[in-house]
GROMACS .gro file of C-alpha atoms in nm:
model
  123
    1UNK     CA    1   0.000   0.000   0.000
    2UNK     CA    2   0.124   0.333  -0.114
    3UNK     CA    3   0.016   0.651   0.111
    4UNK     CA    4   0.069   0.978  -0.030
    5UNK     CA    5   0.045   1.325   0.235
    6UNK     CA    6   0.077   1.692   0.094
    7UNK     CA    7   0.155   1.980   0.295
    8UNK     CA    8   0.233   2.318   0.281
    9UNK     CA    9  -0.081   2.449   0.136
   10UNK     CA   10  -0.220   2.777   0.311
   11UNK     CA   11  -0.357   3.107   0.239
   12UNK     CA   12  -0.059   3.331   0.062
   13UNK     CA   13  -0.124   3.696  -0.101
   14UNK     CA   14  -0.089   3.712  -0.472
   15UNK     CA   15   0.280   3.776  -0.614
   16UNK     CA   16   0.371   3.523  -0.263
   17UNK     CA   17   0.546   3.200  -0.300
   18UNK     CA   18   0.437   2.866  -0.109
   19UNK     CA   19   0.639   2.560  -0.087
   20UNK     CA   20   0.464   2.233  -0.086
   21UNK     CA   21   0.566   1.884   0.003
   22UNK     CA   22   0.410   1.522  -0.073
   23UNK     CA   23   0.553   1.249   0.203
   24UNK     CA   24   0.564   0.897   0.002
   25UNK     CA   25   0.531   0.555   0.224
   26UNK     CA   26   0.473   0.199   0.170
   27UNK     CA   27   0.693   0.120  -0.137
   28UNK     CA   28   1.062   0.232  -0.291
   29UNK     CA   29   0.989   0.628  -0.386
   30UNK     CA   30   1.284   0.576  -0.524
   31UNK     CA   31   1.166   0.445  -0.861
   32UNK     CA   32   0.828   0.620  -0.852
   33UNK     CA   33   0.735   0.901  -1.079
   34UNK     CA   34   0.559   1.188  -0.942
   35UNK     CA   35   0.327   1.475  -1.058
   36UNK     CA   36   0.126   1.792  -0.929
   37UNK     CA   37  -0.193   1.801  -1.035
   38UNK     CA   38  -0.432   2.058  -0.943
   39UNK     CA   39  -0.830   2.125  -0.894
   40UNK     CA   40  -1.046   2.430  -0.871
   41UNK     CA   41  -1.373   2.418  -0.763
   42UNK     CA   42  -1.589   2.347  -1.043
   43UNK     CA   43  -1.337   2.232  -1.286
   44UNK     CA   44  -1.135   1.916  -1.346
   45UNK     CA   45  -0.833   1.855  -1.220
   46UNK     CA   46  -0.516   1.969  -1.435
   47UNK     CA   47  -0.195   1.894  -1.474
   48UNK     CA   48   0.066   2.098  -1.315
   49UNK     CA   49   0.426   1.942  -1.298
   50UNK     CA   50   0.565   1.608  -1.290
   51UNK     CA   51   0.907   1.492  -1.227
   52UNK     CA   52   1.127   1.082  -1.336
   53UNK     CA   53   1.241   0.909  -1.061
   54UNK     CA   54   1.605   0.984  -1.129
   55UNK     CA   55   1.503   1.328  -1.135
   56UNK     CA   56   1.651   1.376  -1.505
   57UNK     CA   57   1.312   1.502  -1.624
   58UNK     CA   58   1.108   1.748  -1.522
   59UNK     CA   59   0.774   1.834  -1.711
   60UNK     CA   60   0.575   2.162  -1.659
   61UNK     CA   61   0.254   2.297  -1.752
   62UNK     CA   62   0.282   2.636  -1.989
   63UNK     CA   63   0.040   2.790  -1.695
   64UNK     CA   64   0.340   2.788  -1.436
   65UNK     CA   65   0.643   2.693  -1.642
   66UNK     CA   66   0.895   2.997  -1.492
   67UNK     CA   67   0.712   3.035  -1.136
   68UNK     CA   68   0.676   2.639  -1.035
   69UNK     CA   69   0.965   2.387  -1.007
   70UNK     CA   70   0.951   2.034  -0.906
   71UNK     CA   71   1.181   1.912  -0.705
   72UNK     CA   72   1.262   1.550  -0.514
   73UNK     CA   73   1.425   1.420  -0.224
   74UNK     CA   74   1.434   1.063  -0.262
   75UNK     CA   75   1.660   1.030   0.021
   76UNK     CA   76   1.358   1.125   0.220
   77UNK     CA   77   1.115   1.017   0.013
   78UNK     CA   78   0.944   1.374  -0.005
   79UNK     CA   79   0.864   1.562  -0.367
   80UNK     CA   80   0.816   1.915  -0.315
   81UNK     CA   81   0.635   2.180  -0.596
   82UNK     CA   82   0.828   2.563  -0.490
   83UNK     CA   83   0.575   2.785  -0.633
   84UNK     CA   84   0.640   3.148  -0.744
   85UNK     CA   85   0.466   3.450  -0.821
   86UNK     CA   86   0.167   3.310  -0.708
   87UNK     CA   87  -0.174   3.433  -0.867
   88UNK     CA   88  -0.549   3.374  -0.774
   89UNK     CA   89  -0.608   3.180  -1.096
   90UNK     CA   90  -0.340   2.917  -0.890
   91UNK     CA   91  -0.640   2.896  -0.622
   92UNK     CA   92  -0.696   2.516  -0.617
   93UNK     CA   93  -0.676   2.178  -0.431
   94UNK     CA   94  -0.287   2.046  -0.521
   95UNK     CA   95  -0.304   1.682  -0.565
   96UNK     CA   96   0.037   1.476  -0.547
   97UNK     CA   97   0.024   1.172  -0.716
   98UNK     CA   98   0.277   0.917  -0.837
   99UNK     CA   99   0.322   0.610  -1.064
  100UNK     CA  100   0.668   0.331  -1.100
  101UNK     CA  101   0.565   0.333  -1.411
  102UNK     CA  102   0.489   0.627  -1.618
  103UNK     CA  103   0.563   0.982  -1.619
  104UNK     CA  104   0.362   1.269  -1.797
  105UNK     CA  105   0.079   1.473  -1.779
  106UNK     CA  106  -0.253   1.279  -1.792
  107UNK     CA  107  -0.401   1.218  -1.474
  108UNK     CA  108  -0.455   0.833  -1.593
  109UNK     CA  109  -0.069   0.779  -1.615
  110UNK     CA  110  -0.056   0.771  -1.213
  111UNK     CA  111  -0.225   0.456  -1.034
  112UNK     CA  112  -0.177   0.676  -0.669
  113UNK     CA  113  -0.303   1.016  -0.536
  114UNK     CA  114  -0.309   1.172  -0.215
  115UNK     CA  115  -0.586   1.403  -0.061
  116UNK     CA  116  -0.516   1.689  -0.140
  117UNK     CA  117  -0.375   2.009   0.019
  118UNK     CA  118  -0.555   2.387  -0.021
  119UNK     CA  119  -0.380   2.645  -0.194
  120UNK     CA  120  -0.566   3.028  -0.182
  121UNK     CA  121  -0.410   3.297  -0.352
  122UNK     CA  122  -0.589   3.678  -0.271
  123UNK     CA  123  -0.560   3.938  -0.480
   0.00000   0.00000   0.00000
């Protein structure tokens, strides 16, 4: 059993920056890819980053390519999504979610998701 916990979501003012973190347990993280996928209310849930397992690739939605980067730790089996220059239109649930098989942008690719962690941006 996989369980995936994000953190670091809160209430930030636009132009801010918020760091958040997704805790992997239950298998090797090691060869797991990850993503960021996000969901504001009302509309489904899109892709924001996603990261290999090495750590060689990185993948980034055109929305926050320049402000987000992806990041892993695999010695402590955390990923973490810095995010920059914050704006309202960033306002959603960020969902962590990771696969050992398959790295991209489709939410289908990844087989495990955590619950979720509340990111509010005021303008």
């Amino acid at each position: 059993q996989v369980r995936l916990v994000e953190s670091g979501g809160g209430l930030v003012q636009a132009g801010g920056s918020l760091r958040l973190s997704c805790a992997v347990s239950g298998r090797t993280f090691r060869g797991y890819h990850m993503g960021w996928f996000r969901q504001a209310p009302g509309k489904e849930r899109d892709f924001v980053a996603a990261i290999s397992w090495s750590g060689g690739n990185v993948y980034y939605a055109d929305s926050v390519k320049g402000r987000f980067t992806i990041s892993r730790e695999n010695a402590k089996n955390t990923v973490h999504l810095q995010m920059s220059s914050l704006k309202p239109e960033d306002t959603a649930v960020y969902y962590c979610a990771g696969d050992p098989y398959r790295v991209g942008s489709r939410s289908t690719m990844y087989d495990y998701w955590g619950q979720g962690t509340q990111v509010t941006v005021s303008s």
